[in-house]
């Protein structure tokens, strides 16, 4: 694994790097093929974040601990995890497009909101409706406001657009139904009588 990690990172490993690498196998119990996938995954993630430098073994170590905590210690689990992460990145990119966020990355707080909405299982059209309501009611994107809308829908079991449109009707303001109430009719009669 020593030679493979040096090749992927494009540099000679220091004594400290070797101790970290040894910890992956001895302490975390990760097999060599999983370590190889881990290093490649971290390198790819660094590229996606815009870094031109390869990740340090210290940063890879943080991810190794995360993998170990998640029980990712076989090739199959590592591949499944990486595919899931790629899917989430694709979903996040579509969500950013839906929310008309271009030319910047999400802040950590915004990413938490977005991840929670994806975890709730909403279809894109439901998130689009929540975004529209948020913009109409607040004048723009308010993450906290939109989160309240989506959380209330999720708690009510409304995950599809049809469910939301059927069950989550906004209360109709008085007089907006097209029918005049008694007070409105009386006011019109007074105007017509010239009172």
PDB file of C-alpha atoms in Angstrom, residues 4-191:
ATOM      1  CA  UNK A   4       0.332   2.855  -4.154  1.00  0.00           C
ATOM      2  CA  UNK A   5      -0.275   5.810  -1.806  1.00  0.00           C
ATOM      3  CA  UNK A   6       2.977   7.472  -2.911  1.00  0.00           C
ATOM      4  CA  UNK A   7       1.958   7.029  -6.557  1.00  0.00           C
ATOM      5  CA  UNK A   8      -1.553   8.473  -6.032  1.00  0.00           C
ATOM      6  CA  UNK A   9      -0.318  11.423  -3.967  1.00  0.00           C
ATOM      7  CA  UNK A  10       2.674  12.014  -6.236  1.00  0.00           C
ATOM      8  CA  UNK A  11       5.249  12.340  -3.474  1.00  0.00           C
ATOM      9  CA  UNK A  12       7.475  10.384  -1.123  1.00  0.00           C
ATOM     10  CA  UNK A  13       5.825   9.661   2.216  1.00  0.00           C
ATOM     11  CA  UNK A  14       7.509  10.963   5.345  1.00  0.00           C
ATOM     12  CA  UNK A  15       8.015   8.947   8.526  1.00  0.00           C
ATOM     13  CA  UNK A  16       4.973  10.695  10.022  1.00  0.00           C
ATOM     14  CA  UNK A  17       2.932   9.758   6.902  1.00  0.00           C
ATOM     15  CA  UNK A  18       4.011   6.142   7.309  1.00  0.00           C
ATOM     16  CA  UNK A  19       2.832   6.129  10.937  1.00  0.00           C
ATOM     17  CA  UNK A  20      -0.563   7.434   9.838  1.00  0.00           C
ATOM     18  CA  UNK A  21      -0.748   4.859   7.046  1.00  0.00           C
ATOM     19  CA  UNK A  22       0.174   2.106   9.492  1.00  0.00           C
ATOM     20  CA  UNK A  23      -2.621   3.298  11.775  1.00  0.00           C
ATOM     21  CA  UNK A  24      -5.127   2.751   8.939  1.00  0.00           C
ATOM     22  CA  UNK A  25      -4.301  -0.947   8.932  1.00  0.00           C
ATOM     23  CA  UNK A  26      -3.306  -1.666  12.535  1.00  0.00           C
ATOM     24  CA  UNK A  27      -5.702   0.594  14.435  1.00  0.00           C
ATOM     25  CA  UNK A  28      -8.673   1.033  12.065  1.00  0.00           C
ATOM     26  CA  UNK A  29      -8.366  -2.417  10.496  1.00  0.00           C
ATOM     27  CA  UNK A  30      -8.778  -1.173   6.931  1.00  0.00           C
ATOM     28  CA  UNK A  31      -7.594  -3.570   4.208  1.00  0.00           C
ATOM     29  CA  UNK A  32      -5.082  -2.335   1.610  1.00  0.00           C
ATOM     30  CA  UNK A  33      -7.666  -2.160  -1.217  1.00  0.00           C
ATOM     31  CA  UNK A  34     -10.001  -0.016   0.927  1.00  0.00           C
ATOM     32  CA  UNK A  35      -7.111   2.297   1.836  1.00  0.00           C
ATOM     33  CA  UNK A  36      -6.305   2.664  -1.853  1.00  0.00           C
ATOM     34  CA  UNK A  37      -9.936   3.598  -2.605  1.00  0.00           C
ATOM     35  CA  UNK A  38      -9.940   5.997   0.351  1.00  0.00           C
ATOM     36  CA  UNK A  39      -6.834   7.839  -0.850  1.00  0.00           C
ATOM     37  CA  UNK A  40      -8.188   8.113  -4.400  1.00  0.00           C
ATOM     38  CA  UNK A  41     -11.558   9.290  -3.078  1.00  0.00           C
ATOM     39  CA  UNK A  42      -9.940  12.001  -0.946  1.00  0.00           C
ATOM     40  CA  UNK A  43      -7.796  13.133  -3.872  1.00  0.00           C
ATOM     41  CA  UNK A  44     -10.855  13.390  -6.121  1.00  0.00           C
ATOM     42  CA  UNK A  45     -12.816  15.290  -3.473  1.00  0.00           C
ATOM     43  CA  UNK A  46      -9.961  17.768  -3.076  1.00  0.00           C
ATOM     44  CA  UNK A  47     -10.033  18.363  -6.856  1.00  0.00           C
ATOM     45  CA  UNK A  48     -13.803  18.922  -6.783  1.00  0.00           C
ATOM     46  CA  UNK A  49     -13.356  21.532  -4.065  1.00  0.00           C
ATOM     47  CA  UNK A  50     -10.904  23.379  -6.304  1.00  0.00           C
ATOM     48  CA  UNK A  51      -7.639  22.388  -4.638  1.00  0.00           C
ATOM     49  CA  UNK A  52      -4.675  21.937  -6.933  1.00  0.00           C
ATOM     50  CA  UNK A  53      -2.699  20.152  -4.222  1.00  0.00           C
ATOM     51  CA  UNK A  54      -3.074  16.547  -3.211  1.00  0.00           C
ATOM     52  CA  UNK A  55      -4.569  15.996   0.235  1.00  0.00           C
ATOM     53  CA  UNK A  56      -2.271  15.423   3.182  1.00  0.00           C
ATOM     54  CA  UNK A  57      -2.301  12.101   4.971  1.00  0.00           C
ATOM     55  CA  UNK A  58      -3.670  13.981   8.010  1.00  0.00           C
ATOM     56  CA  UNK A  59      -6.780  15.007   6.039  1.00  0.00           C
ATOM     57  CA  UNK A  60      -7.086  11.490   4.632  1.00  0.00           C
ATOM     58  CA  UNK A  61      -6.814  10.190   8.199  1.00  0.00           C
ATOM     59  CA  UNK A  62      -9.924  12.199   9.186  1.00  0.00           C
ATOM     60  CA  UNK A  63     -11.870  10.560   6.372  1.00  0.00           C
ATOM     61  CA  UNK A  64     -10.443   7.142   7.338  1.00  0.00           C
ATOM     62  CA  UNK A  65     -11.818   7.579  10.866  1.00  0.00           C
ATOM     63  CA  UNK A  66     -15.186   8.553   9.414  1.00  0.00           C
ATOM     64  CA  UNK A  67     -15.202   5.450   7.219  1.00  0.00           C
ATOM     65  CA  UNK A  68     -14.265   3.283  10.203  1.00  0.00           C
ATOM     66  CA  UNK A  69     -17.072   4.824  12.287  1.00  0.00           C
ATOM     67  CA  UNK A  70     -19.513   4.088   9.453  1.00  0.00           C
ATOM     68  CA  UNK A  71     -18.316   0.484   9.252  1.00  0.00           C
ATOM     69  CA  UNK A  72     -16.855   0.893   5.775  1.00  0.00           C
ATOM     70  CA  UNK A  73     -14.142  -1.756   5.766  1.00  0.00           C
ATOM     71  CA  UNK A  74     -14.721  -3.790   2.601  1.00  0.00           C
ATOM     72  CA  UNK A  75     -14.355  -2.983  -1.090  1.00  0.00           C
ATOM     73  CA  UNK A  76     -18.107  -3.359  -1.625  1.00  0.00           C
ATOM     74  CA  UNK A  77     -18.993  -0.982   1.216  1.00  0.00           C
ATOM     75  CA  UNK A  78     -16.402   1.561   0.056  1.00  0.00           C
ATOM     76  CA  UNK A  79     -17.686   1.482  -3.536  1.00  0.00           C
ATOM     77  CA  UNK A  80     -21.315   1.786  -2.350  1.00  0.00           C
ATOM     78  CA  UNK A  81     -20.368   4.742  -0.114  1.00  0.00           C
ATOM     79  CA  UNK A  82     -18.536   6.527  -2.939  1.00  0.00           C
ATOM     80  CA  UNK A  83     -21.465   5.972  -5.347  1.00  0.00           C
ATOM     81  CA  UNK A  84     -23.860   7.345  -2.726  1.00  0.00           C
ATOM     82  CA  UNK A  85     -21.658  10.416  -2.256  1.00  0.00           C
ATOM     83  CA  UNK A  86     -21.524  10.989  -6.024  1.00  0.00           C
ATOM     84  CA  UNK A  87     -25.326  10.733  -6.190  1.00  0.00           C
ATOM     85  CA  UNK A  88     -25.669  13.269  -3.356  1.00  0.00           C
ATOM     86  CA  UNK A  89     -23.306  15.677  -5.111  1.00  0.00           C
ATOM     87  CA  UNK A  90     -25.416  15.378  -8.280  1.00  0.00           C
ATOM     88  CA  UNK A  91     -28.614  15.966  -6.303  1.00  0.00           C
ATOM     89  CA  UNK A  92     -27.036  18.946  -4.567  1.00  0.00           C
ATOM     90  CA  UNK A  93     -26.024  20.459  -7.920  1.00  0.00           C
ATOM     91  CA  UNK A  94     -29.610  20.053  -9.201  1.00  0.00           C
ATOM     92  CA  UNK A  95     -30.962  21.599  -5.995  1.00  0.00           C
ATOM     93  CA  UNK A  96     -28.634  24.592  -6.375  1.00  0.00           C
ATOM     94  CA  UNK A  97     -29.864  25.038  -9.953  1.00  0.00           C
ATOM     95  CA  UNK A  98     -33.477  24.810  -8.756  1.00  0.00           C
ATOM     96  CA  UNK A  99     -32.792  27.499  -6.126  1.00  0.00           C
ATOM     97  CA  UNK A 100     -31.048  29.621  -8.773  1.00  0.00           C
ATOM     98  CA  UNK A 101     -27.714  29.548  -6.948  1.00  0.00           C
ATOM     99  CA  UNK A 102     -24.950  29.974  -9.487  1.00  0.00           C
ATOM    100  CA  UNK A 103     -21.326  30.985  -9.372  1.00  0.00           C
ATOM    101  CA  UNK A 104     -20.692  30.044  -5.761  1.00  0.00           C
ATOM    102  CA  UNK A 105     -20.600  27.097  -3.418  1.00  0.00           C
ATOM    103  CA  UNK A 106     -23.054  26.607  -0.584  1.00  0.00           C
ATOM    104  CA  UNK A 107     -22.010  27.635   2.892  1.00  0.00           C
ATOM    105  CA  UNK A 108     -21.812  24.839   5.497  1.00  0.00           C
ATOM    106  CA  UNK A 109     -25.152  25.983   6.956  1.00  0.00           C
ATOM    107  CA  UNK A 110     -26.818  25.985   3.557  1.00  0.00           C
ATOM    108  CA  UNK A 111     -25.404  22.524   2.863  1.00  0.00           C
ATOM    109  CA  UNK A 112     -26.962  21.248   6.107  1.00  0.00           C
ATOM    110  CA  UNK A 113     -30.378  22.515   5.037  1.00  0.00           C
ATOM    111  CA  UNK A 114     -30.002  21.022   1.552  1.00  0.00           C
ATOM    112  CA  UNK A 115     -28.819  17.669   2.924  1.00  0.00           C
ATOM    113  CA  UNK A 116     -31.736  17.508   5.357  1.00  0.00           C
ATOM    114  CA  UNK A 117     -34.207  18.167   2.521  1.00  0.00           C
ATOM    115  CA  UNK A 118     -32.643  15.423   0.416  1.00  0.00           C
ATOM    116  CA  UNK A 119     -32.790  13.073   3.412  1.00  0.00           C
ATOM    117  CA  UNK A 120     -36.487  13.865   3.837  1.00  0.00           C
ATOM    118  CA  UNK A 121     -37.113  12.330   0.412  1.00  0.00           C
ATOM    119  CA  UNK A 122     -38.758  15.242  -1.393  1.00  0.00           C
ATOM    120  CA  UNK A 123     -39.164  15.239  -5.163  1.00  0.00           C
ATOM    121  CA  UNK A 124     -37.633  18.220  -6.970  1.00  0.00           C
ATOM    122  CA  UNK A 125     -41.034  19.691  -7.857  1.00  0.00           C
ATOM    123  CA  UNK A 126     -41.987  19.815  -4.154  1.00  0.00           C
ATOM    124  CA  UNK A 127     -38.783  21.684  -3.316  1.00  0.00           C
ATOM    125  CA  UNK A 128     -39.517  24.021  -6.248  1.00  0.00           C
ATOM    126  CA  UNK A 129     -42.986  24.754  -4.814  1.00  0.00           C
ATOM    127  CA  UNK A 130     -41.513  25.445  -1.373  1.00  0.00           C
ATOM    128  CA  UNK A 131     -38.964  27.765  -2.991  1.00  0.00           C
ATOM    129  CA  UNK A 132     -41.713  29.605  -4.872  1.00  0.00           C
ATOM    130  CA  UNK A 133     -43.767  30.065  -1.703  1.00  0.00           C
ATOM    131  CA  UNK A 134     -40.671  31.221   0.159  1.00  0.00           C
ATOM    132  CA  UNK A 135     -39.851  33.823  -2.493  1.00  0.00           C
ATOM    133  CA  UNK A 136     -43.456  35.053  -2.666  1.00  0.00           C
ATOM    134  CA  UNK A 137     -43.724  35.400   1.107  1.00  0.00           C
ATOM    135  CA  UNK A 138     -40.243  36.704   1.945  1.00  0.00           C
ATOM    136  CA  UNK A 139     -39.078  38.370  -1.258  1.00  0.00           C
ATOM    137  CA  UNK A 140     -36.221  35.929  -1.845  1.00  0.00           C
ATOM    138  CA  UNK A 141     -34.586  32.747  -0.672  1.00  0.00           C
ATOM    139  CA  UNK A 142     -34.813  32.387   3.100  1.00  0.00           C
ATOM    140  CA  UNK A 143     -33.299  29.048   4.087  1.00  0.00           C
ATOM    141  CA  UNK A 144     -34.945  28.978   7.509  1.00  0.00           C
ATOM    142  CA  UNK A 145     -38.384  29.889   6.116  1.00  0.00           C
ATOM    143  CA  UNK A 146     -38.147  27.302   3.355  1.00  0.00           C
ATOM    144  CA  UNK A 147     -36.976  24.717   5.863  1.00  0.00           C
ATOM    145  CA  UNK A 148     -40.081  25.355   7.988  1.00  0.00           C
ATOM    146  CA  UNK A 149     -42.303  24.782   4.950  1.00  0.00           C
ATOM    147  CA  UNK A 150     -40.564  21.536   3.995  1.00  0.00           C
ATOM    148  CA  UNK A 151     -40.363  20.278   7.581  1.00  0.00           C
ATOM    149  CA  UNK A 152     -44.096  20.842   8.084  1.00  0.00           C
ATOM    150  CA  UNK A 153     -44.854  18.980   4.849  1.00  0.00           C
ATOM    151  CA  UNK A 154     -42.571  16.118   5.838  1.00  0.00           C
ATOM    152  CA  UNK A 155     -44.186  15.855   9.280  1.00  0.00           C
ATOM    153  CA  UNK A 156     -47.606  15.751   7.599  1.00  0.00           C
ATOM    154  CA  UNK A 157     -46.359  12.971   5.265  1.00  0.00           C
ATOM    155  CA  UNK A 158     -46.586  15.171   2.162  1.00  0.00           C
ATOM    156  CA  UNK A 159     -43.644  14.197  -0.044  1.00  0.00           C
ATOM    157  CA  UNK A 160     -45.041  14.474  -3.591  1.00  0.00           C
ATOM    158  CA  UNK A 161     -46.444  17.510  -5.393  1.00  0.00           C
ATOM    159  CA  UNK A 162     -49.866  15.861  -5.659  1.00  0.00           C
ATOM    160  CA  UNK A 163     -49.958  15.203  -1.906  1.00  0.00           C
ATOM    161  CA  UNK A 164     -48.932  18.777  -1.113  1.00  0.00           C
ATOM    162  CA  UNK A 165     -51.461  20.317  -3.512  1.00  0.00           C
ATOM    163  CA  UNK A 166     -54.262  18.098  -2.215  1.00  0.00           C
ATOM    164  CA  UNK A 167     -53.644  18.412   1.538  1.00  0.00           C
ATOM    165  CA  UNK A 168     -51.753  21.656   2.088  1.00  0.00           C
ATOM    166  CA  UNK A 169     -54.261  24.212   0.829  1.00  0.00           C
ATOM    167  CA  UNK A 170     -53.621  27.736   1.989  1.00  0.00           C
ATOM    168  CA  UNK A 171     -56.630  29.149   3.845  1.00  0.00           C
ATOM    169  CA  UNK A 172     -58.694  31.355   1.555  1.00  0.00           C
ATOM    170  CA  UNK A 173     -59.001  34.901   2.867  1.00  0.00           C
ATOM    171  CA  UNK A 174     -62.548  36.120   3.566  1.00  0.00           C
ATOM    172  CA  UNK A 175     -64.163  37.534   0.472  1.00  0.00           C
ATOM    173  CA  UNK A 176     -61.572  35.921  -1.814  1.00  0.00           C
ATOM    174  CA  UNK A 177     -63.838  32.986  -2.592  1.00  0.00           C
ATOM    175  CA  UNK A 178     -65.783  35.021  -5.160  1.00  0.00           C
ATOM    176  CA  UNK A 179     -68.872  35.130  -2.957  1.00  0.00           C
ATOM    177  CA  UNK A 180     -69.765  38.244  -1.038  1.00  0.00           C
ATOM    178  CA  UNK A 181     -70.454  38.026   2.663  1.00  0.00           C
ATOM    179  CA  UNK A 182     -73.371  39.753   4.378  1.00  0.00           C
ATOM    180  CA  UNK A 183     -71.232  42.739   5.429  1.00  0.00           C
ATOM    181  CA  UNK A 184     -70.004  43.299   1.863  1.00  0.00           C
ATOM    182  CA  UNK A 185     -73.559  43.085   0.456  1.00  0.00           C
ATOM    183  CA  UNK A 186     -74.822  45.605   3.019  1.00  0.00           C
ATOM    184  CA  UNK A 187     -71.972  48.034   2.210  1.00  0.00           C
ATOM    185  CA  UNK A 188     -72.771  47.805  -1.507  1.00  0.00           C
ATOM    186  CA  UNK A 189     -76.481  48.449  -0.822  1.00  0.00           C
ATOM    187  CA  UNK A 190     -75.596  51.571   1.190  1.00  0.00           C
ATOM    188  CA  UNK A 191     -73.440  52.887  -1.665  1.00  0.00           C
TER     189      UNK A 191
END
